[in-house]
XYZ file of C-alpha atoms in Angstrom:
485
model
C 163.710 136.083 124.772
C 161.032 134.632 122.541
C 161.573 130.858 122.502
C 159.937 130.636 119.065
C 163.389 131.632 117.701
C 164.769 128.430 119.090
C 162.429 126.237 117.017
C 164.203 124.362 114.207
C 161.601 124.069 111.485
C 163.584 122.226 108.777
C 165.468 119.232 110.179
C 168.762 118.292 108.574
C 169.678 114.947 110.129
C 173.387 115.464 109.252
C 173.442 118.437 111.668
C 170.565 117.908 114.078
C 169.485 115.602 116.856
C 167.529 116.226 120.011
C 170.708 116.439 122.163
C 172.190 119.189 119.997
C 168.933 121.136 119.507
C 168.390 124.463 121.376
C 166.899 124.051 124.841
C 163.952 126.359 125.447
C 164.072 128.530 128.515
C 160.973 126.911 129.988
C 162.779 123.541 129.894
C 165.849 124.634 131.831
C 166.358 123.788 135.491
C 169.899 124.928 136.334
C 170.587 127.947 138.562
C 173.585 129.542 140.141
C 174.071 126.558 142.561
C 174.526 124.080 139.688
C 177.169 126.351 138.068
C 178.858 126.757 141.418
C 179.098 122.957 141.679
C 180.506 122.654 138.182
C 183.482 124.647 139.527
C 183.508 122.976 142.928
C 183.836 119.588 141.244
C 186.492 120.974 138.910
C 188.811 122.058 141.726
C 188.040 119.363 144.326
C 190.045 116.538 142.782
C 193.201 114.946 144.158
C 195.198 117.001 141.693
C 193.268 120.145 142.501
C 193.955 119.782 146.253
C 197.703 119.122 145.656
C 197.891 122.130 143.387
C 196.190 124.442 145.817
C 198.297 123.301 148.760
C 201.563 123.439 146.804
C 201.013 127.067 145.672
C 201.823 128.195 149.246
C 205.008 126.098 149.368
C 206.573 126.194 145.891
C 206.891 129.907 145.120
C 208.393 131.409 148.294
C 205.669 134.049 148.300
C 203.811 135.630 151.209
C 200.522 133.820 151.839
C 198.420 136.924 151.312
C 200.077 137.425 147.908
C 199.359 133.766 147.048
C 195.742 134.234 148.000
C 195.512 137.411 145.942
C 197.025 135.607 142.913
C 194.498 132.755 143.313
C 191.593 135.208 143.486
C 192.907 137.214 140.494
C 193.161 133.967 138.433
C 189.638 133.089 139.471
C 188.460 136.516 138.287
C 190.239 136.131 134.944
C 188.673 132.724 134.350
C 185.295 134.116 135.456
C 185.477 136.780 132.746
C 186.491 134.199 130.143
C 183.635 131.810 130.907
C 181.111 134.580 131.182
C 181.987 135.396 127.573
C 181.688 131.786 126.223
C 178.717 130.917 128.494
C 176.474 133.857 127.530
C 175.591 132.694 123.949
C 174.549 129.269 125.205
C 172.408 130.793 127.919
C 170.682 132.913 125.213
C 170.260 130.126 122.636
C 170.465 126.865 124.619
C 173.093 125.292 122.307
C 176.273 123.309 123.198
C 179.798 124.281 122.178
C 180.057 122.249 118.940
C 176.877 123.899 117.606
C 177.946 127.342 118.783
C 181.261 127.157 116.950
C 179.445 126.357 113.617
C 178.743 130.113 113.402
C 182.444 130.867 113.021
C 183.981 127.680 111.627
C 181.121 126.686 109.359
C 178.531 123.951 109.782
C 181.051 121.288 108.669
C 184.197 123.040 109.833
C 182.922 122.901 113.442
C 183.716 119.181 113.459
C 187.424 120.002 113.428
C 187.604 121.800 116.868
C 184.973 119.412 118.241
C 187.085 116.391 117.302
C 190.241 117.919 118.840
C 188.323 118.658 122.075
C 186.836 115.158 122.082
C 190.294 113.483 121.773
C 191.594 115.547 124.681
C 188.513 114.819 126.809
C 188.527 111.095 126.087
C 192.208 110.780 126.953
C 191.948 112.594 130.257
C 188.643 110.817 131.024
C 190.559 107.566 130.940
C 193.432 108.921 133.073
C 191.078 110.465 135.673
C 189.103 107.214 135.809
C 192.358 105.511 136.798
C 193.143 108.162 139.441
C 189.552 107.912 140.827
C 190.076 104.148 141.061
C 193.201 104.667 143.247
C 190.869 106.088 145.902
C 188.665 102.937 145.740
C 191.843 100.760 145.806
C 192.867 102.615 148.974
C 189.521 101.705 150.597
C 189.474 98.079 149.427
C 193.045 97.547 150.596
C 192.202 98.987 154.026
C 189.216 96.611 154.259
C 190.772 93.266 153.134
C 194.484 93.796 152.789
C 196.870 94.283 149.822
C 196.454 90.820 148.259
C 199.094 88.616 146.729
C 201.097 91.421 145.117
C 200.755 89.993 141.548
C 200.091 92.545 138.839
C 198.909 92.757 135.255
C 199.810 95.819 133.222
C 201.112 97.383 136.404
C 197.853 96.947 138.348
C 197.130 94.506 141.152
C 193.946 92.471 141.273
C 192.476 94.906 143.797
C 193.439 97.893 141.567
C 191.781 96.225 138.518
C 188.621 95.625 140.467
C 188.587 99.244 141.665
C 189.191 100.495 138.128
C 186.244 98.445 136.713
C 183.954 99.595 139.600
C 184.710 103.259 138.860
C 184.362 102.774 135.048
C 180.985 101.056 135.415
C 179.729 103.541 137.984
C 180.444 106.480 135.589
C 178.662 104.752 132.703
C 175.670 103.981 134.943
C 175.555 107.643 136.022
C 175.728 109.291 132.601
C 173.314 106.781 131.103
C 170.639 108.305 133.447
C 171.022 111.618 131.622
C 172.117 115.153 132.419
C 169.570 115.593 135.273
C 171.118 112.686 137.264
C 174.604 114.073 136.516
C 173.428 117.388 137.921
C 172.201 115.651 141.083
C 175.551 113.909 141.505
C 177.532 117.174 141.024
C 175.202 118.966 143.529
C 175.784 116.195 146.013
C 179.535 115.687 145.470
C 180.565 119.349 145.594
C 179.199 120.218 149.054
C 180.047 116.771 150.479
C 183.701 117.164 149.685
C 183.637 120.552 151.408
C 182.025 119.012 154.544
C 184.725 116.278 154.687
C 187.482 118.835 154.042
C 186.192 121.063 156.899
C 185.962 118.050 159.204
C 189.517 117.019 158.276
C 190.709 120.572 158.850
C 189.016 120.619 162.319
C 190.667 117.281 163.240
C 194.088 118.488 162.131
C 193.590 121.798 164.018
C 192.602 119.908 167.183
C 195.509 117.459 166.954
C 198.090 120.123 166.167
C 196.779 122.402 168.951
C 198.674 125.596 169.638
C 201.442 124.717 167.167
C 199.190 125.048 164.130
C 199.088 128.887 163.983
C 202.890 129.248 164.061
C 203.101 126.572 161.331
C 200.613 128.464 159.212
C 202.649 131.620 159.814
C 205.768 129.835 158.670
C 204.166 128.755 155.415
C 202.354 132.045 155.072
C 205.470 134.170 155.477
C 207.077 132.816 152.365
C 210.806 132.688 151.652
C 211.334 134.805 148.574
C 213.200 131.922 146.880
C 211.407 131.954 143.502
C 213.699 132.727 140.576
C 212.801 136.158 139.181
C 211.436 137.556 142.433
C 208.042 138.094 143.981
C 206.413 139.558 140.862
C 207.471 136.577 138.776
C 206.174 134.204 141.490
C 202.845 136.089 141.605
C 202.348 135.927 137.849
C 203.385 132.317 137.775
C 200.679 131.362 140.261
C 198.052 133.296 138.317
C 199.138 131.575 135.088
C 199.190 128.108 136.713
C 195.624 128.514 137.968
C 194.395 129.804 134.607
C 195.967 126.782 132.929
C 194.200 124.449 135.387
C 190.758 125.709 134.358
C 191.516 126.107 130.606
C 189.974 122.758 129.646
C 186.494 123.847 130.647
C 186.710 127.478 129.445
C 186.238 126.839 125.750
C 183.205 124.550 125.990
C 181.506 126.180 129.005
C 178.390 126.565 126.854
C 177.885 122.740 127.315
C 176.786 123.615 130.864
C 175.257 127.089 130.560
C 172.713 125.885 127.961
C 170.809 124.380 130.960
C 170.890 127.664 132.982
C 167.713 129.713 133.327
C 169.314 133.194 133.030
C 172.551 135.025 132.385
C 172.349 136.545 135.864
C 172.342 133.061 137.506
C 175.256 132.011 135.344
C 177.296 135.039 136.419
C 176.441 134.517 140.101
C 177.415 130.872 139.892
C 180.722 131.827 138.264
C 181.406 134.483 140.937
C 180.765 132.155 143.841
C 182.290 129.143 142.114
C 185.520 130.672 140.853
C 187.326 133.461 142.852
C 185.502 132.865 146.137
C 185.347 129.025 145.906
C 188.975 128.653 144.840
C 190.241 130.972 147.583
C 188.257 129.181 150.247
C 189.396 125.724 149.062
C 193.041 126.917 148.936
C 192.694 128.251 152.514
C 191.476 124.841 153.745
C 194.380 123.168 151.938
C 196.802 125.577 153.601
C 195.479 124.808 157.121
C 195.627 121.039 156.573
C 199.099 121.284 155.065
C 200.320 123.327 158.036
C 198.816 120.681 160.324
C 200.720 117.935 158.583
C 203.885 119.935 159.106
C 203.189 119.946 162.860
C 201.959 116.344 163.131
C 204.323 114.511 160.806
C 207.262 116.926 160.365
C 206.540 117.168 156.643
C 204.255 119.504 154.693
C 202.135 116.905 152.869
C 200.243 118.155 149.838
C 198.798 114.826 148.631
C 195.634 113.785 150.547
C 196.383 110.117 150.035
C 199.738 110.529 151.856
C 197.934 112.233 154.775
C 195.428 109.379 155.060
C 198.220 106.823 154.903
C 200.074 108.519 157.709
C 197.036 108.747 159.978
C 196.408 104.998 159.577
C 192.737 105.027 160.644
C 190.222 102.731 158.915
C 187.185 104.999 159.352
C 189.153 107.966 158.035
C 190.533 105.909 155.128
C 186.998 104.801 154.094
C 185.545 108.304 154.342
C 188.525 109.896 152.593
C 188.516 107.270 149.805
C 184.813 107.830 149.114
C 185.348 111.584 149.111
C 188.358 111.422 146.758
C 186.396 109.104 144.526
C 183.396 111.446 144.394
C 185.572 114.495 143.787
C 187.559 112.905 141.003
C 184.486 111.450 139.302
C 183.008 114.949 139.535
C 185.812 116.642 137.671
C 185.852 113.783 135.160
C 182.212 114.434 134.288
C 182.713 118.156 134.091
C 185.972 118.461 132.143
C 186.300 115.135 130.307
C 182.966 113.433 129.742
C 180.183 115.865 128.901
C 182.331 117.808 126.323
C 183.379 114.798 124.210
C 179.861 113.305 124.380
C 178.489 116.443 122.669
C 181.494 116.683 120.382
C 181.035 113.144 119.070
C 177.294 113.654 118.660
C 178.131 116.701 116.488
C 180.218 114.556 114.137
C 177.392 112.184 113.176
C 174.115 113.495 114.700
C 172.067 110.940 112.768
C 173.916 108.060 114.417
C 175.380 109.400 117.660
C 173.291 110.798 120.504
C 174.650 112.279 123.759
C 174.393 108.799 125.336
C 176.086 106.980 122.474
C 178.804 109.672 122.419
C 179.284 109.054 126.132
C 179.470 105.315 125.559
C 182.160 105.792 122.916
C 184.032 108.109 125.224
C 183.937 105.515 128.052
C 184.875 102.594 125.859
C 188.001 104.278 124.401
C 188.884 105.793 127.773
C 188.820 102.304 129.386
C 191.883 101.324 127.441
C 193.609 104.652 128.139
C 193.071 104.185 131.900
C 193.975 100.519 131.884
C 197.249 101.138 130.044
C 198.134 104.329 131.914
C 200.586 102.844 134.455
C 202.378 100.349 132.198
C 202.446 102.103 128.846
C 200.975 105.523 128.321
C 202.603 107.388 131.214
C 205.969 106.007 130.050
C 206.029 107.009 126.406
C 205.249 110.721 126.325
C 201.655 110.566 125.104
C 200.500 113.031 127.832
C 202.803 115.602 126.235
C 201.145 115.038 122.883
C 197.710 115.493 124.411
C 198.829 118.613 126.260
C 200.041 119.954 122.883
C 196.568 119.284 121.444
C 195.107 121.133 124.459
C 197.188 124.136 123.754
C 196.255 124.052 120.090
C 192.582 124.364 121.019
C 193.208 127.758 122.602
C 192.802 129.860 119.391
C 189.278 128.537 119.017
C 188.360 130.423 122.184
C 189.379 133.743 120.655
C 187.663 132.894 117.364
C 184.368 132.074 119.115
C 184.372 135.263 121.269
C 185.374 137.625 118.492
C 182.918 136.099 116.067
C 179.946 136.288 118.440
C 180.560 139.673 120.001
C 182.347 141.650 117.291
C 181.372 140.032 113.970
C 177.898 138.634 114.593
C 177.046 141.296 117.199
C 175.487 138.702 119.561
C 172.894 137.614 116.984
C 172.664 134.117 115.547
C 170.163 132.446 113.271
C 169.291 129.100 114.908
C 167.703 127.708 111.777
C 170.905 128.411 109.765
C 173.132 126.747 112.411
C 171.336 123.468 111.592
C 171.195 124.001 107.800
C 173.503 122.577 105.120
C 171.957 124.803 102.441
C 174.835 126.176 100.285
C 173.215 129.618 100.587
C 173.059 129.357 104.354
C 174.629 132.012 106.625
C 177.100 129.586 108.120
C 177.803 127.350 105.134
C 180.700 129.499 103.847
C 182.699 127.318 101.381
C 181.337 123.727 101.393
C 180.580 124.085 105.089
C 184.034 125.364 106.025
C 185.112 128.944 106.848
C 188.564 129.169 105.274
C 189.347 132.485 106.985
C 188.626 130.959 110.407
C 190.885 128.000 109.579
C 193.681 130.372 108.545
C 193.311 132.390 111.726
C 193.416 129.187 113.724
C 196.467 127.918 111.847
C 198.441 131.096 112.415
C 197.623 131.254 116.108
C 198.148 127.501 116.556
C 201.818 127.834 115.507
C 202.412 130.002 118.604
C 200.223 127.783 120.834
C 202.064 124.590 119.916
C 205.345 126.470 120.512
C 204.370 126.994 124.135
C 204.528 123.238 124.623
C 207.419 122.302 122.340
C 209.830 125.245 122.705
C 211.549 125.210 126.105
C 211.910 129.010 126.256
C 208.126 129.386 125.986
C 207.118 126.466 128.230
C 207.124 128.592 131.380
C 204.269 130.709 130.051
C 201.776 128.266 131.657
C 198.297 129.734 131.431
C 199.622 132.835 129.677
C 200.516 130.696 126.680
C 196.838 129.652 126.513
C 195.670 133.253 126.858
C 198.060 134.493 124.188
C 197.013 131.685 121.793
C 193.369 132.564 122.374
C 194.111 136.293 121.884
C 196.007 135.681 118.621
C 193.276 133.444 117.321
C 190.708 136.199 117.936
C 192.945 138.909 116.481
C 193.748 137.068 113.276
C 190.076 136.144 112.824
C 188.981 139.759 113.324
C 191.512 140.994 110.721
C 190.584 138.311 108.180
C 186.792 138.376 108.427
C 184.667 141.044 106.699
C 182.486 143.045 109.049
C 179.732 144.080 106.683
C 176.603 142.140 105.809
C 177.198 139.417 108.401
C 174.799 140.829 110.935
C 171.998 140.690 108.420
C 172.854 137.184 107.302
C 172.915 135.950 110.863
C 169.722 137.692 111.883
C 167.738 136.169 114.614
C 167.382 137.032 118.211
């Protein structure tokens, strides 16, 4: 591709800053390994491990079927992110700029703001969970302390929380290249520690491990609705786990050198990576069944039972790195770009990150005593489901309406005659398509009969958003107006 098409000749400061501008191919340094580590860090959190381990225990399904469901979900997510990642590989633009083509240059702020709110909230929550790993280490080193608490956190827990919060700010302030280095380091390191832990458990359990694996692997057929329902539930659960990153995957692929490297990273990072990680979780869980008499799916519980200071320190550092990794991938980078898109003249990627971290501090600090008690997570989950139709709108607009051609100059122009200005900067048809599909999406959270749809609710919301948009939008003349390679 000719990088001259990525030059923005007329700067509109209400839509443009250096962090939102297209990245030329010659300035990109990410390959398949970086994309692989985006996914490695996304799955290798405390919650990701617990989810992977519990899939073999909760559905009464044969282990081979569980593994097949996990791989199928990885393949589905891979297809979804290949579709949203491709435009940003081609043009070097982040999600909030990409969605200007369909929502309008001003209308794009609406989905960007929703995605920012979700990201900021979970950034705060995950910062708290990452701090629990540091609390575990500090407690092992100098004891539990006096037991006094403030807002549900002990003095040690507060110290750990501030350490994690400051560490993340220091990391993102160094820029995307340093974040890349951290992700490339954290992803493989977690695997090394997981493999060592698996080897230790295997050695300790001895000949009893394989029968224990067989017991878990054989399943029990106890899931309501039978094996097919259990299989589809696992697929849906795994899709729902990755949904947060799917819509804004372009925030990462804009740094990738080629579409081929993006697809290779997605292949290795999704179906293969998730299956391997789940296998490790299965072996360790089976080992805990032999060693402790219980199938433990929470790594913190395993470390507590072992009661070894070296293992506690290593595990705490690993959990910390893994949880910070997913926090950067799913909850920090997206809102930093989304906030920069709201006021490009005033907010850069760094300032957007600083706003994210500042608001998230209060979310994390109040998580134990207030937020987790009053149903706010349900509200944020509802917002998350509402975002789903934007995925369908983006994909249909780029591939079927715009025919994979965008005009970079027009994406950064507030000229009323511009290709993406629509009506005062808003595309009313896209808003209508979103509104119609969002009614269904919000129902998957609020209506009990639809709540079991899991990831399928997200997929259906995305599909409806794309369908309504396709039916409402004219398909003549837009290719010419969006000309550009």
